[in-house]
Tab-separated table of N, CA and C in Angstrom:
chain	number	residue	atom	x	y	z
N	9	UNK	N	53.665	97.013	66.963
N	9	UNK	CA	53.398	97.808	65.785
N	9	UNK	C	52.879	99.181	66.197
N	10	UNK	N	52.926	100.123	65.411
N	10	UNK	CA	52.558	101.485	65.828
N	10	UNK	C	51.145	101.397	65.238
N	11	UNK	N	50.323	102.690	65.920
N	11	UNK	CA	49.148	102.778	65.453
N	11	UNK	C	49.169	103.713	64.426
N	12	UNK	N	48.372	103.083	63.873
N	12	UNK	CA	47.701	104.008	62.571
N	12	UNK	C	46.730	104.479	62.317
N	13	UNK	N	46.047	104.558	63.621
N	13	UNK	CA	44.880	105.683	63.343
N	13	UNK	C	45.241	107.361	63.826
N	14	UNK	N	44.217	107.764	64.159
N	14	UNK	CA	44.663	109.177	64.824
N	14	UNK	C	45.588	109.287	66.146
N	15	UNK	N	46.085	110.681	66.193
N	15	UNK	CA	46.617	110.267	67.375
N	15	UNK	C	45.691	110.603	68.667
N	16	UNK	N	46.079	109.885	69.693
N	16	UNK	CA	44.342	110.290	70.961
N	16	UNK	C	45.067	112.014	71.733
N	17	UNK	N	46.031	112.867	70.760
N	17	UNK	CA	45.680	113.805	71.554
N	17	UNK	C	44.853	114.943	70.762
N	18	UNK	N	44.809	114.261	69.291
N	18	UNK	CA	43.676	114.755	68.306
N	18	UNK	C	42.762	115.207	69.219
N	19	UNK	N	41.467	114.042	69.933
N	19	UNK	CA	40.060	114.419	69.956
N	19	UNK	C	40.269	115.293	71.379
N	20	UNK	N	41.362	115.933	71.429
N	20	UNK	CA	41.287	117.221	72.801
N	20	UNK	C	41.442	118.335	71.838
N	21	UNK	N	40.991	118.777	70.403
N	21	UNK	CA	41.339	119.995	70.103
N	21	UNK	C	40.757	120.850	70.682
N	22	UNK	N	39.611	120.945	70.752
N	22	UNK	CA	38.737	122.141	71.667
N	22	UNK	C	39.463	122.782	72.747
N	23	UNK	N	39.798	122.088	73.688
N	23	UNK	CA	41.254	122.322	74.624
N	23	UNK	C	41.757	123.315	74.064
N	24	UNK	N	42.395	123.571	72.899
N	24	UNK	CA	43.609	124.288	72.442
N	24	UNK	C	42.715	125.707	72.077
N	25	UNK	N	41.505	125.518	71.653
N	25	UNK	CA	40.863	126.243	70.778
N	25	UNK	C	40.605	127.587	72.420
N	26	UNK	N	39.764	126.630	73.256
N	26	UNK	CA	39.654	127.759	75.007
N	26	UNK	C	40.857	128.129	74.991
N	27	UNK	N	42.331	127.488	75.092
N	27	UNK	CA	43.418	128.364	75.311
N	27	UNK	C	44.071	129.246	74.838
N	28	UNK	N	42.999	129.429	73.372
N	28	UNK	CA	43.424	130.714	72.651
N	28	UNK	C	42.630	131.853	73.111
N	29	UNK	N	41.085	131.200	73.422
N	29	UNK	CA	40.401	132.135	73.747
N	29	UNK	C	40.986	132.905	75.146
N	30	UNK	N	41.203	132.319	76.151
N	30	UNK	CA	41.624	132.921	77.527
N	30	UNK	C	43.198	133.556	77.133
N	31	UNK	N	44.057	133.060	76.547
N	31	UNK	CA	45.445	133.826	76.301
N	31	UNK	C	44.857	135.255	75.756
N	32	UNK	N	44.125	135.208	75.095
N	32	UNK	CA	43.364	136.462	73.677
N	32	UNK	C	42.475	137.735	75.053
N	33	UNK	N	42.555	137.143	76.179
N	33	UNK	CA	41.594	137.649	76.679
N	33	UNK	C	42.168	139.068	76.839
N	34	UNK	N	43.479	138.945	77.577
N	34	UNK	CA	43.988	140.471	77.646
N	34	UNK	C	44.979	141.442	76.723
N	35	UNK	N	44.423	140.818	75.684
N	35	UNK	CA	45.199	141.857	74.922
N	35	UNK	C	43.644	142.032	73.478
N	36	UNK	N	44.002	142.817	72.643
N	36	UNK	CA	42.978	143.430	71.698
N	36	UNK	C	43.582	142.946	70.516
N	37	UNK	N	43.887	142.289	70.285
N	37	UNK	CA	44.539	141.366	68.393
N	37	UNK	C	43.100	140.743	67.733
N	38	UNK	N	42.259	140.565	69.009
N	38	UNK	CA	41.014	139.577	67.983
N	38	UNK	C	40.463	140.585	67.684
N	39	UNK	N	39.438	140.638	66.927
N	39	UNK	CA	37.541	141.204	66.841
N	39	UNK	C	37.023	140.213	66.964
N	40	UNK	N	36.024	141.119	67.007
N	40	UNK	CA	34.457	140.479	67.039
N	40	UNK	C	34.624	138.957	66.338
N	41	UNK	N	34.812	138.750	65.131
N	41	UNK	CA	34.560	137.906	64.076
N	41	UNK	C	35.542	136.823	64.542
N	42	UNK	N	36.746	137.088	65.223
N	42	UNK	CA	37.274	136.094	65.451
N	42	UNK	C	36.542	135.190	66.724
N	43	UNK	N	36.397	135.936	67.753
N	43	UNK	CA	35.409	135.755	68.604
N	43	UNK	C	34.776	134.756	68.305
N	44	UNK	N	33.866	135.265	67.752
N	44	UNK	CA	32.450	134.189	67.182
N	44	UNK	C	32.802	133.113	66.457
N	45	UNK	N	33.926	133.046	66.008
N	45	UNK	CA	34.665	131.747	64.958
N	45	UNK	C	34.958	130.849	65.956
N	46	UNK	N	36.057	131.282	67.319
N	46	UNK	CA	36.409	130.442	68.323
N	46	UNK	C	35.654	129.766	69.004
N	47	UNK	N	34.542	130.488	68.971
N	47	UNK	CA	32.941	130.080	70.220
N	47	UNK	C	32.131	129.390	69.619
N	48	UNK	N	31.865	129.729	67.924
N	48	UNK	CA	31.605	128.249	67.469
N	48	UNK	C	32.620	126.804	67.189
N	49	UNK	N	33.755	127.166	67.070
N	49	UNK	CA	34.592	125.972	67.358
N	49	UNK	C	34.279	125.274	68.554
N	50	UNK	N	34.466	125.897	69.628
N	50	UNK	CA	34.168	125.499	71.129
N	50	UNK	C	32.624	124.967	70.995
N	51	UNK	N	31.887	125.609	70.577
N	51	UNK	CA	30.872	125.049	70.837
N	51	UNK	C	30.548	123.105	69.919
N	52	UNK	N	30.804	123.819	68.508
N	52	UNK	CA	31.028	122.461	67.987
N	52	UNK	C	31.790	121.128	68.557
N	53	UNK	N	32.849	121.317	69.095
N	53	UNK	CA	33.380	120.627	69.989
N	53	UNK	C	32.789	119.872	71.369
N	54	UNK	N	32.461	120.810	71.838
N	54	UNK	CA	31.943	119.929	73.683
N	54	UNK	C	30.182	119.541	72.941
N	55	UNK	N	30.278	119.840	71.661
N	55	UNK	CA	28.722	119.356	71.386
N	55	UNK	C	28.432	117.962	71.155
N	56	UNK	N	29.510	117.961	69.839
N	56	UNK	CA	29.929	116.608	68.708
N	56	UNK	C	31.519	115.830	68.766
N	57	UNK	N	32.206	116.475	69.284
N	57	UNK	CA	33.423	116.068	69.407
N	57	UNK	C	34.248	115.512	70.592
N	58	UNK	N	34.388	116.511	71.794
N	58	UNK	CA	34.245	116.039	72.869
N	58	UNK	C	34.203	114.295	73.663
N	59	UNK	N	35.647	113.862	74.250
N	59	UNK	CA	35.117	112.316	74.452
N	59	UNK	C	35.108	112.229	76.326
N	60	UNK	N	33.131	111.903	76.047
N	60	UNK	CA	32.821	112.029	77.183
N	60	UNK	C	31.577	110.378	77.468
N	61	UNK	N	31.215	110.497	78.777
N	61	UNK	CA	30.335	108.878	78.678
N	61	UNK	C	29.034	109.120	77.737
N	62	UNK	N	28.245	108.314	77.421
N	62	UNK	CA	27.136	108.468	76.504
N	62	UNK	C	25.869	109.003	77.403
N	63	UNK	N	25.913	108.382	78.772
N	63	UNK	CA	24.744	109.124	79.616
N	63	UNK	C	23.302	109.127	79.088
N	64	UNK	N	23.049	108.082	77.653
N	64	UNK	CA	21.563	107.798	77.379
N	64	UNK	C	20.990	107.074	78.850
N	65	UNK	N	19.527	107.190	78.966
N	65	UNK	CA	18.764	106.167	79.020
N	65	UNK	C	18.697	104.688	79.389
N	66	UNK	N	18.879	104.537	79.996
N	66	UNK	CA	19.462	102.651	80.058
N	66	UNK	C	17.689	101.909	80.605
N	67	UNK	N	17.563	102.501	81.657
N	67	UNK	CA	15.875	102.189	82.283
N	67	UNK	C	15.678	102.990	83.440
N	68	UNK	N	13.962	102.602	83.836
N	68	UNK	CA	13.636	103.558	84.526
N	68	UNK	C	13.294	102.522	85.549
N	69	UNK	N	13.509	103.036	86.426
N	69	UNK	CA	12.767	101.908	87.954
N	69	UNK	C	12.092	102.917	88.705
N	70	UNK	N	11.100	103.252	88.560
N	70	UNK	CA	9.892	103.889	89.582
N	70	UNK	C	10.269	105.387	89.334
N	71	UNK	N	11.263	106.055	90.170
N	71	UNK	CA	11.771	107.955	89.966
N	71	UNK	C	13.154	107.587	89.474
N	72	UNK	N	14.133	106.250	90.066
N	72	UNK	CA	15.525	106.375	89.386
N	72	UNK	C	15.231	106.373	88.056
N	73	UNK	N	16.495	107.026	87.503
N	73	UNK	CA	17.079	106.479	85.969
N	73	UNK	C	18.581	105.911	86.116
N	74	UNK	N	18.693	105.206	85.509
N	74	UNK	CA	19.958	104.389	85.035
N	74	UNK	C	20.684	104.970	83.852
N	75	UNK	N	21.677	105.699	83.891
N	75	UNK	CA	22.404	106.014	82.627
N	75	UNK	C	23.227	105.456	81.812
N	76	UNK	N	23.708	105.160	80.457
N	76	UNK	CA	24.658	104.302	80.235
N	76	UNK	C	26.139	104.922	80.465
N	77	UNK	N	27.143	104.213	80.674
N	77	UNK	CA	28.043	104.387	80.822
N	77	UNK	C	29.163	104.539	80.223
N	78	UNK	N	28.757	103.860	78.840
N	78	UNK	CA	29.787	103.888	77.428
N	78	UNK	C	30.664	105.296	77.176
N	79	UNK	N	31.404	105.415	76.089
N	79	UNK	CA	32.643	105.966	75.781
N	79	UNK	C	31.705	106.599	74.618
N	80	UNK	N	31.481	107.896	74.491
N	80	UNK	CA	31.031	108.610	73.369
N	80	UNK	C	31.863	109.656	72.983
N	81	UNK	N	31.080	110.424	72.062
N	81	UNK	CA	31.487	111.666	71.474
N	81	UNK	C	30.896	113.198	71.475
N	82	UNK	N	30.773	113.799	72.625
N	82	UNK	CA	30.110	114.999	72.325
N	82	UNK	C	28.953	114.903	73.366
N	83	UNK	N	28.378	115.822	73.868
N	83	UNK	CA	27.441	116.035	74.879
N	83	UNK	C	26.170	115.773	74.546
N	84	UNK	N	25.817	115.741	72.763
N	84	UNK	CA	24.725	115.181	72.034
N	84	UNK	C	24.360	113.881	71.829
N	85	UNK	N	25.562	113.433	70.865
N	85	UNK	CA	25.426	111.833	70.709
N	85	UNK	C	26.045	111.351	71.517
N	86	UNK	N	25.213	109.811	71.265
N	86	UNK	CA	25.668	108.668	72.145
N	86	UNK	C	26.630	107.629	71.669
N	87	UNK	N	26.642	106.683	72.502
N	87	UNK	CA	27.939	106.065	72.007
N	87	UNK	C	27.599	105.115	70.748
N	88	UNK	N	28.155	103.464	70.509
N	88	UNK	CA	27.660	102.943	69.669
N	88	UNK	C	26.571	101.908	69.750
N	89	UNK	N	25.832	102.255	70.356
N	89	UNK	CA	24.532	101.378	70.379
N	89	UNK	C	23.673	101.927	69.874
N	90	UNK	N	22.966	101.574	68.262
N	90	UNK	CA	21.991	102.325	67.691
N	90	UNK	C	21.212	103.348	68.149
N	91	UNK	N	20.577	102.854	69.723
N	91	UNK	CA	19.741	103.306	70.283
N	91	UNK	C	19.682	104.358	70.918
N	92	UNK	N	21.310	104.623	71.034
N	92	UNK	CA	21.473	105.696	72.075
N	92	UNK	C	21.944	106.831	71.185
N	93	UNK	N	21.957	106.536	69.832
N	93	UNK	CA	22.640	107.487	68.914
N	93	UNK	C	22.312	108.987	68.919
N	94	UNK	N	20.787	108.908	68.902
N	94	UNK	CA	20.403	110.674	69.244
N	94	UNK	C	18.942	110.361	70.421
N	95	UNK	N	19.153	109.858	70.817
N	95	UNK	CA	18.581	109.442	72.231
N	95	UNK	C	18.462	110.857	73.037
N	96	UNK	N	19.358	111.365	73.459
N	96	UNK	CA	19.526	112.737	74.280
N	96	UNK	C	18.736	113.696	73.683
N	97	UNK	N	18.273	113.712	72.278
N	97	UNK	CA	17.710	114.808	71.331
N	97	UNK	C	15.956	114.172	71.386
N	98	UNK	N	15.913	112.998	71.510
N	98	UNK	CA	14.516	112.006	71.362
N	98	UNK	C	13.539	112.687	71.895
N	99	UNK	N	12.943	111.790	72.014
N	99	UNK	CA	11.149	112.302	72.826
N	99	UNK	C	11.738	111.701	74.675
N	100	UNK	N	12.774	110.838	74.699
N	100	UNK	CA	13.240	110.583	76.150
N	100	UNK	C	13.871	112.100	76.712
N	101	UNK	N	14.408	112.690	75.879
N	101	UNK	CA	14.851	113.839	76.737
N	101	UNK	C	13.636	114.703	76.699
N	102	UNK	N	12.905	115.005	75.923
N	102	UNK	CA	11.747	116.034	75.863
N	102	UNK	C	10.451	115.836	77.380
N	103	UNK	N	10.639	114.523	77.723
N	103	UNK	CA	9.656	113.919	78.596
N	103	UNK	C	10.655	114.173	80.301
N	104	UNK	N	11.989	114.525	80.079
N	104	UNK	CA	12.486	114.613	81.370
N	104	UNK	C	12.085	116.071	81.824
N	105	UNK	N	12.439	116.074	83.247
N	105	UNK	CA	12.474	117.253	84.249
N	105	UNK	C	13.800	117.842	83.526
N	106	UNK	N	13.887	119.179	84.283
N	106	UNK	CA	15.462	119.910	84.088
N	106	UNK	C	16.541	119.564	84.792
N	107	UNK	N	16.290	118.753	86.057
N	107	UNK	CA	17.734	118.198	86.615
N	107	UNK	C	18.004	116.895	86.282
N	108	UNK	N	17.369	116.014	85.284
N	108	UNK	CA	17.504	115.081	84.616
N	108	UNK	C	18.354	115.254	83.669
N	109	UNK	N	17.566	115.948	83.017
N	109	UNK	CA	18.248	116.644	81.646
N	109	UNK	C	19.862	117.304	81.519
N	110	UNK	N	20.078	117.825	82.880
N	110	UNK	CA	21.080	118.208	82.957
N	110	UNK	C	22.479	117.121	84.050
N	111	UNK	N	21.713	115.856	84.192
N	111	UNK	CA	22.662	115.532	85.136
N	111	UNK	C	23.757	115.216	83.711
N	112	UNK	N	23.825	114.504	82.485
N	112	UNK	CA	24.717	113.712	81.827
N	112	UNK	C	25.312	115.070	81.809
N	113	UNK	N	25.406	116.161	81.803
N	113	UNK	CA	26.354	117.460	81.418
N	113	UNK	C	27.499	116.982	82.838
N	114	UNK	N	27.066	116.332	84.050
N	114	UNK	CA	28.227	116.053	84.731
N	114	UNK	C	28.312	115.189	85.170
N	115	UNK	N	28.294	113.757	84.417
N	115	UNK	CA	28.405	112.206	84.309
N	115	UNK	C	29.884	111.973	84.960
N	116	UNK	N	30.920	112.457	84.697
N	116	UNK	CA	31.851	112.348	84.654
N	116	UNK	C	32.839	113.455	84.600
N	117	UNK	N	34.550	113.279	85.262
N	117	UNK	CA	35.307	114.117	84.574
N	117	UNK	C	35.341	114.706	83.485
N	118	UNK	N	35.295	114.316	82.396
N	118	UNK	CA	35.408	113.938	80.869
N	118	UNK	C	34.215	115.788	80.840
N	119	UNK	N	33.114	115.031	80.963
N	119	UNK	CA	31.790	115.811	80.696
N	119	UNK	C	32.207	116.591	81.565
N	120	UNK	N	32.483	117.175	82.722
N	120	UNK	CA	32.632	118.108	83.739
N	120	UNK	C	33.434	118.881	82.661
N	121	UNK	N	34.277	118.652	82.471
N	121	UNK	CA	35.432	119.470	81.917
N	121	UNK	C	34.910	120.243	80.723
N	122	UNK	N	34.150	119.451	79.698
N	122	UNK	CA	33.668	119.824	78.758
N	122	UNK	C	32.498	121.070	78.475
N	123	UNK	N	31.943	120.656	79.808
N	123	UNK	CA	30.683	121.709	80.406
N	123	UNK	C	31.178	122.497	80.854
N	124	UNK	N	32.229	123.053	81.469
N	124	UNK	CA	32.774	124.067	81.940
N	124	UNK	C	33.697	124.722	80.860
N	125	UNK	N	34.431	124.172	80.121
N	125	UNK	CA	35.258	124.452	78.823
N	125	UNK	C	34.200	125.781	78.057
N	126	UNK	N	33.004	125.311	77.717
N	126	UNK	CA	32.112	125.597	77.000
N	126	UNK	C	31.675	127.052	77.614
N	127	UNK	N	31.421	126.701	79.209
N	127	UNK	CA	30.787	128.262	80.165
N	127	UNK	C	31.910	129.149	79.938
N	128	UNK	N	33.389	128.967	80.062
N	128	UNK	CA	34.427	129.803	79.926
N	128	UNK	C	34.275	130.717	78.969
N	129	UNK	N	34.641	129.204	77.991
N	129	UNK	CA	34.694	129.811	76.256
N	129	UNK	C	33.676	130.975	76.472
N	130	UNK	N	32.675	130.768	76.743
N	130	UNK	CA	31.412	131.442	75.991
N	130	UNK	C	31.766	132.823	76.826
N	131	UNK	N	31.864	132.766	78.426
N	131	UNK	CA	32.490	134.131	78.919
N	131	UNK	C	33.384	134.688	78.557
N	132	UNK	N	34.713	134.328	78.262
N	132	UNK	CA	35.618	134.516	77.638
N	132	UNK	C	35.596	136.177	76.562
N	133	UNK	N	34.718	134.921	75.253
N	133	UNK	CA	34.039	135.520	74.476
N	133	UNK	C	33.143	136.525	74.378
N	134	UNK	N	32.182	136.753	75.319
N	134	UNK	CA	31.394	137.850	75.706
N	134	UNK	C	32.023	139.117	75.803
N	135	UNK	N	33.003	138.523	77.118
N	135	UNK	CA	34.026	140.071	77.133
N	135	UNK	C	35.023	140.441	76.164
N	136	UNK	N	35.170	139.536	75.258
N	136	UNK	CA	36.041	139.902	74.414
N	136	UNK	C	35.772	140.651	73.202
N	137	UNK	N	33.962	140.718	73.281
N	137	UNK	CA	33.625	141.408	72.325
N	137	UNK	C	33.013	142.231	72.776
N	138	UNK	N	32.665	142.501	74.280
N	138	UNK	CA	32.487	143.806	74.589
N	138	UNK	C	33.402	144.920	74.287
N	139	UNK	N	35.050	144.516	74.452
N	139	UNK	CA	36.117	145.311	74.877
N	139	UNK	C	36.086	146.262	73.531
């Protein structure tokens, strides 16, 4: 039977959204306003949309942490275990160091890609509204 939900090359739109931004880069058709429309797309995306591991919290053993490993959405939320839902936003992320905090940004391919998608975009964008 065919599926009937979305199709899985749906949750890569952000993808499409950077490849407008970098095509846009050398020529002058955008402004400003478009700019800032694309960069919040992008940003909304590798935030909330984005399918990357969940990277909550799992436990602590002495200095390790254990991350989870699940299938999420977005560099914010977590996957589907109540617990991990805004976990990353909690008082657990507020209590970490900064290279804690920043390892789930590169858990994985998935997240690598997404974290870098995002640095582009956002350069991209900078110069595009300098020009």
């Amino acid at each position: 039977m065919a599926s009937r939900g979305k199709s899985k090359l749906w949750q890569y739109w952000g993808y499409g959204v950077l490849a407008v931004l970098l095509l846009s880069l050398g020529s002058a058709t955008f402004g400003p306003a478009v700019y800032l429309v694309l960069l919040g797309l992008l940003l909304v995306f590798v935030l909330f949309t984005a399918p990357v591991y969940c990277g909550a919290i799992n436990r602590r053993r002495g200095n390790a942490v254990e991350f989870c490993r699940n299938n999420s959405t977005g560099l914010i939320l977590g996957c589907h275990l109540r617990q991990h839902k805004f976990q990353k936003l909690g008082r657990e992320w507020w209590s970490l160091g900064w290279r804690q905090k920043t390892e789930g940004l590169w858990t994985g391919g998935q997240a690598k890609m997404a974290t870098l998608s995002f640095v582009v975009g956002s350069v991209v964008s900078v110069v595009g509204l300098l020009k």
